[in-house]
PDB file of C-alpha atoms in Angstrom:
ATOM      1  CA  MET X   1     -17.554  18.608  -0.455  1.00 72.00           C
ATOM      2  CA  LYS X   2     -16.849  15.127  -1.838  1.00 83.00           C
ATOM      3  CA  LYS X   3     -13.817  15.936  -3.698  1.00 85.00           C
ATOM      4  CA  ILE X   4     -12.350  17.741  -0.463  1.00 91.00           C
ATOM      5  CA  PHE X   5     -13.031  14.496   1.711  1.00 91.00           C
ATOM      6  CA  SER X   6     -11.738  12.345  -0.878  1.00 90.00           C
ATOM      7  CA  VAL X   7      -8.199  14.532  -1.531  1.00 92.00           C
ATOM      8  CA  VAL X   8      -8.117  14.640   2.288  1.00 94.00           C
ATOM      9  CA  LEU X   9      -8.291  10.696   2.702  1.00 94.00           C
ATOM     10  CA  LEU X  10      -5.891  10.406  -0.073  1.00 95.00           C
ATOM     11  CA  THR X  11      -3.373  12.803   1.549  1.00 96.00           C
ATOM     12  CA  GLY X  12      -3.763  10.761   4.836  1.00 97.00           C
ATOM     13  CA  TRP X  13      -3.175   7.574   3.226  1.00 96.00           C
ATOM     14  CA  ILE X  14      -0.017   8.837   1.743  1.00 97.00           C
ATOM     15  CA  GLY X  15       1.085  10.346   4.864  1.00 96.00           C
ATOM     16  CA  PHE X  16       0.664   6.890   6.596  1.00 95.00           C
ATOM     17  CA  VAL X  17       2.442   5.287   3.985  1.00 96.00           C
ATOM     18  CA  LEU X  18       5.526   7.624   4.137  1.00 96.00           C
ATOM     19  CA  PHE X  19       5.429   7.686   7.847  1.00 95.00           C
ATOM     20  CA  LEU X  20       5.885   3.748   7.743  1.00 93.00           C
ATOM     21  CA  SER X  21       8.468   3.830   4.978  1.00 93.00           C
ATOM     22  CA  PHE X  22      10.520   6.395   6.707  1.00 94.00           C
ATOM     23  CA  GLN X  23      10.729   4.941  10.133  1.00 93.00           C
ATOM     24  CA  ASN X  24      14.265   3.994  10.941  1.00 93.00           C
ATOM     25  CA  GLY X  25      15.359   0.642  11.144  1.00 89.00           C
ATOM     26  CA  GLU X  26      14.729  -0.029  14.772  1.00 92.00           C
ATOM     27  CA  ASP X  27      11.337   1.467  15.015  1.00 92.00           C
ATOM     28  CA  THR X  28      10.066  -0.451  11.550  1.00 91.00           C
ATOM     29  CA  SER X  29      11.464  -3.708  12.774  1.00 91.00           C
ATOM     30  CA  ASN X  30       9.586  -2.997  16.295  1.00 91.00           C
ATOM     31  CA  THR X  31       6.388  -2.358  14.572  1.00 91.00           C
ATOM     32  CA  SER X  32       6.760  -5.338  12.050  1.00 91.00           C
ATOM     33  CA  LEU X  33       7.639  -7.731  14.791  1.00 91.00           C
ATOM     34  CA  ASN X  34       4.779  -6.853  17.164  1.00 91.00           C
ATOM     35  CA  PHE X  35       2.347  -7.219  14.677  1.00 91.00           C
ATOM     36  CA  THR X  36       3.756 -10.819  13.716  1.00 92.00           C
ATOM     37  CA  GLN X  37       3.963 -11.712  17.271  1.00 91.00           C
ATOM     38  CA  LYS X  38       0.480 -10.815  17.700  1.00 90.00           C
ATOM     39  CA  VAL X  39      -0.976 -12.546  14.621  1.00 90.00           C
ATOM     40  CA  LEU X  40       0.943 -15.478  15.395  1.00 90.00           C
ATOM     41  CA  HIS X  41      -0.014 -15.832  19.148  1.00 88.00           C
ATOM     42  CA  ILE X  42      -3.421 -15.675  17.982  1.00 90.00           C
ATOM     43  CA  PHE X  43      -3.003 -18.666  15.699  1.00 88.00           C
ATOM     44  CA  ILE X  44      -0.535 -20.870  17.536  1.00 86.00           C
ATOM     45  CA  GLY X  45      -2.060 -19.873  21.287  1.00 81.00           C
ATOM     46  CA  SER X  46       1.541 -19.087  22.251  1.00 81.00           C
ATOM     47  CA  ASN X  47       4.507 -16.872  21.607  1.00 82.00           C
ATOM     48  CA  PRO X  48       6.245 -18.196  18.508  1.00 84.00           C
ATOM     49  CA  ASP X  49      10.094 -19.197  18.581  1.00 87.00           C
ATOM     50  CA  TRP X  50      12.379 -16.754  16.954  1.00 89.00           C
ATOM     51  CA  GLY X  51      12.816 -18.945  13.465  1.00 89.00           C
ATOM     52  CA  ILE X  52       8.810 -18.975  13.155  1.00 88.00           C
ATOM     53  CA  LEU X  53       8.734 -15.137  14.043  1.00 90.00           C
ATOM     54  CA  MET X  54      11.318 -14.175  11.325  1.00 91.00           C
ATOM     55  CA  LEU X  55       9.624 -16.451   8.823  1.00 90.00           C
ATOM     56  CA  TRP X  56       6.226 -15.063   9.098  1.00 92.00           C
ATOM     57  CA  ASP X  57       7.535 -11.139   9.640  1.00 93.00           C
ATOM     58  CA  LYS X  58       9.275 -11.280   6.123  1.00 92.00           C
ATOM     59  CA  ARG X  59       5.943 -12.683   4.365  1.00 93.00           C
ATOM     60  CA  PHE X  60       3.952  -9.969   6.516  1.00 93.00           C
ATOM     61  CA  ARG X  61       6.384  -7.288   5.558  1.00 93.00           C
ATOM     62  CA  LEU X  62       5.833  -7.977   2.012  1.00 95.00           C
ATOM     63  CA  THR X  63       2.155  -8.444   2.033  1.00 95.00           C
ATOM     64  CA  ALA X  64       2.045  -5.215   3.548  1.00 94.00           C
ATOM     65  CA  HIS X  65       3.729  -3.651   1.166  1.00 96.00           C
ATOM     66  CA  PHE X  66       1.344  -4.663  -1.725  1.00 97.00           C
ATOM     67  CA  ALA X  67      -1.508  -4.119   0.538  1.00 97.00           C
ATOM     68  CA  LEU X  68      -0.753  -0.752   1.608  1.00 97.00           C
ATOM     69  CA  PHE X  69      -0.312   0.471  -2.403  1.00 98.00           C
ATOM     70  CA  PHE X  70      -3.072  -1.664  -3.322  1.00 98.00           C
ATOM     71  CA  LEU X  71      -5.477   0.524  -1.172  1.00 98.00           C
ATOM     72  CA  TYR X  72      -3.498   3.476  -2.209  1.00 98.00           C
ATOM     73  CA  GLY X  73      -4.426   2.530  -5.990  1.00 98.00           C
ATOM     74  CA  ILE X  74      -8.207   1.996  -5.298  1.00 97.00           C
ATOM     75  CA  ILE X  75      -8.257   5.574  -3.297  1.00 97.00           C
ATOM     76  CA  SER X  76      -5.862   7.454  -5.970  1.00 97.00           C
ATOM     77  CA  MET X  77      -8.229   6.199  -8.763  1.00 96.00           C
ATOM     78  CA  LEU X  78     -11.501   7.150  -7.272  1.00 95.00           C
ATOM     79  CA  VAL X  79      -9.913  10.681  -6.505  1.00 95.00           C
ATOM     80  CA  SER X  80      -8.546  10.709 -10.165  1.00 95.00           C
ATOM     81  CA  MET X  81     -11.962   9.948 -11.733  1.00 94.00           C
ATOM     82  CA  GLN X  82     -13.661  12.945  -9.809  1.00 92.00           C
ATOM     83  CA  TRP X  83     -11.029  15.201 -11.510  1.00 88.00           C
ATOM     84  CA  ARG X  84     -10.588  13.313 -14.941  1.00 86.00           C
ATOM     85  CA  LYS X  85     -13.999  11.618 -16.246  1.00 83.00           C
ATOM     86  CA  HIS X  86     -12.149   9.805 -18.924  1.00 91.00           C
ATOM     87  CA  LEU X  87     -11.573   6.565 -17.394  1.00 92.00           C
ATOM     88  CA  LEU X  88      -8.089   5.937 -19.015  1.00 94.00           C
ATOM     89  CA  THR X  89      -6.943   9.371 -18.055  1.00 95.00           C
ATOM     90  CA  ALA X  90      -7.687   8.718 -14.234  1.00 95.00           C
ATOM     91  CA  GLY X  91      -5.981   5.414 -14.768  1.00 96.00           C
ATOM     92  CA  GLY X  92      -2.934   6.723 -16.006  1.00 96.00           C
ATOM     93  CA  ILE X  93      -3.000   9.647 -13.506  1.00 96.00           C
ATOM     94  CA  SER X  94      -3.361   7.000 -10.920  1.00 97.00           C
ATOM     95  CA  ALA X  95      -0.938   4.618 -11.892  1.00 96.00           C
ATOM     96  CA  ALA X  96       1.815   7.358 -12.647  1.00 97.00           C
ATOM     97  CA  SER X  97       1.339   8.700  -9.186  1.00 97.00           C
ATOM     98  CA  GLY X  98       1.646   5.011  -7.431  1.00 97.00           C
ATOM     99  CA  ILE X  99       4.754   4.694  -9.108  1.00 97.00           C
ATOM    100  CA  PHE X 100       6.159   8.099  -8.040  1.00 98.00           C
ATOM    101  CA  LEU X 101       4.919   7.041  -4.480  1.00 98.00           C
ATOM    102  CA  SER X 102       6.713   3.340  -4.760  1.00 97.00           C
ATOM    103  CA  VAL X 103       9.947   5.119  -5.755  1.00 97.00           C
ATOM    104  CA  LEU X 104       9.609   7.770  -3.358  1.00 97.00           C
ATOM    105  CA  SER X 105       8.826   5.706  -0.406  1.00 96.00           C
ATOM    106  CA  GLU X 106      11.836   3.088  -0.876  1.00 96.00           C
ATOM    107  CA  VAL X 107      14.550   5.660  -2.392  1.00 96.00           C
ATOM    108  CA  GLY X 108      13.708   7.877   0.572  1.00 95.00           C
ATOM    109  CA  LYS X 109      14.907   5.391   2.775  1.00 95.00           C
ATOM    110  CA  LEU X 110      18.602   5.910   2.069  1.00 94.00           C
ATOM    111  CA  PRO X 111      19.493   8.753   4.263  1.00 94.00           C
ATOM    112  CA  ILE X 112      17.720   6.941   7.437  1.00 94.00           C
ATOM    113  CA  GLN X 113      19.769   4.799   9.601  1.00 91.00           C
ATOM    114  CA  GLY X 114      19.107   1.190   9.492  1.00 89.00           C
ATOM    115  CA  ARG X 115      17.189   1.394   6.320  1.00 92.00           C
ATOM    116  CA  HIS X 116      17.907   0.355   2.677  1.00 92.00           C
ATOM    117  CA  CYS X 117      16.169   0.397  -0.774  1.00 94.00           C
ATOM    118  CA  ASP X 118      14.659  -2.661  -1.549  1.00 94.00           C
ATOM    119  CA  PHE X 119      13.649  -3.427  -5.321  1.00 96.00           C
ATOM    120  CA  LEU X 120      11.907  -6.239  -4.628  1.00 96.00           C
ATOM    121  CA  GLU X 121       9.642  -3.877  -2.173  1.00 96.00           C
ATOM    122  CA  MET X 122       9.479  -1.288  -4.565  1.00 97.00           C
ATOM    123  CA  GLY X 123       8.225  -3.610  -7.111  1.00 97.00           C
ATOM    124  CA  LEU X 124       5.476  -5.206  -4.685  1.00 97.00           C
ATOM    125  CA  ASN X 125       4.481  -1.356  -4.346  1.00 98.00           C
ATOM    126  CA  MET X 126       4.181  -0.745  -8.048  1.00 98.00           C
ATOM    127  CA  ALA X 127       2.313  -3.956  -8.547  1.00 98.00           C
ATOM    128  CA  GLY X 128      -0.069  -3.047  -5.549  1.00 98.00           C
ATOM    129  CA  ALA X 129      -0.913   0.455  -6.913  1.00 98.00           C
ATOM    130  CA  ALA X 130      -1.504  -1.189 -10.485  1.00 98.00           C
ATOM    131  CA  ALA X 131      -3.614  -3.954  -9.105  1.00 98.00           C
ATOM    132  CA  GLY X 132      -5.502  -1.263  -7.113  1.00 98.00           C
ATOM    133  CA  THR X 133      -6.535   1.158  -9.877  1.00 98.00           C
ATOM    134  CA  ALA X 134      -7.035  -1.840 -12.256  1.00 98.00           C
ATOM    135  CA  VAL X 135      -9.605  -3.153 -10.112  1.00 98.00           C
ATOM    136  CA  VAL X 136     -11.347   0.192  -9.988  1.00 97.00           C
ATOM    137  CA  MET X 137     -11.206   0.678 -13.586  1.00 97.00           C
ATOM    138  CA  VAL X 138     -12.604  -2.801 -14.428  1.00 97.00           C
ATOM    139  CA  SER X 139     -15.296  -2.188 -11.759  1.00 97.00           C
ATOM    140  CA  VAL X 140     -16.192   1.170 -13.353  1.00 95.00           C
ATOM    141  CA  TRP X 141     -16.067  -0.349 -16.943  1.00 94.00           C
ATOM    142  CA  LEU X 142     -18.148  -3.305 -16.002  1.00 95.00           C
ATOM    143  CA  LEU X 143     -20.738  -1.125 -14.301  1.00 94.00           C
ATOM    144  CA  ASN X 144     -21.125   1.156 -17.198  1.00 90.00           C
ATOM    145  CA  ARG X 145     -21.527  -1.758 -19.536  1.00 91.00           C
ATOM    146  CA  ILE X 146     -24.168  -3.146 -17.435  1.00 92.00           C
ATOM    147  CA  ASN X 147     -25.903   0.462 -17.354  1.00 90.00           C
ATOM    148  CA  LYS X 148     -25.761   0.501 -21.005  1.00 86.00           C
ATOM    149  CA  LYS X 149     -27.713  -2.668 -21.368  1.00 74.00           C
TER     150      LYS X 149
END
């Protein structure tokens, strides 16, 4: 049951990532700008001017790429460890699938109106997936060392 739940969670997260990635240009801009405007409204107490909105929107978008794939790396590593008990094997599976999803989510934008493949975003996706995988690997390794003492 635990394996099934974790695979469903991972599949759902992949679906969420691809849903966000494969929105058309107008929809993704609206999603991003609405989020940025709401966050900035909380911090500055009024609607920001266009220049401030665009400055922070780009920052939030780049951070979101890293964060979405960081969580993917954590989830995929935890799922991989259920199927492959060897830590390095599970880490390799998680990292490889993170790279694949990173490339797919950017290259898959090419036929979508108003979207383009962005190598900076692809790199942030990969870095996020690698970092999430590494956090789980190091945590498990440390816990194993502590339990052996």
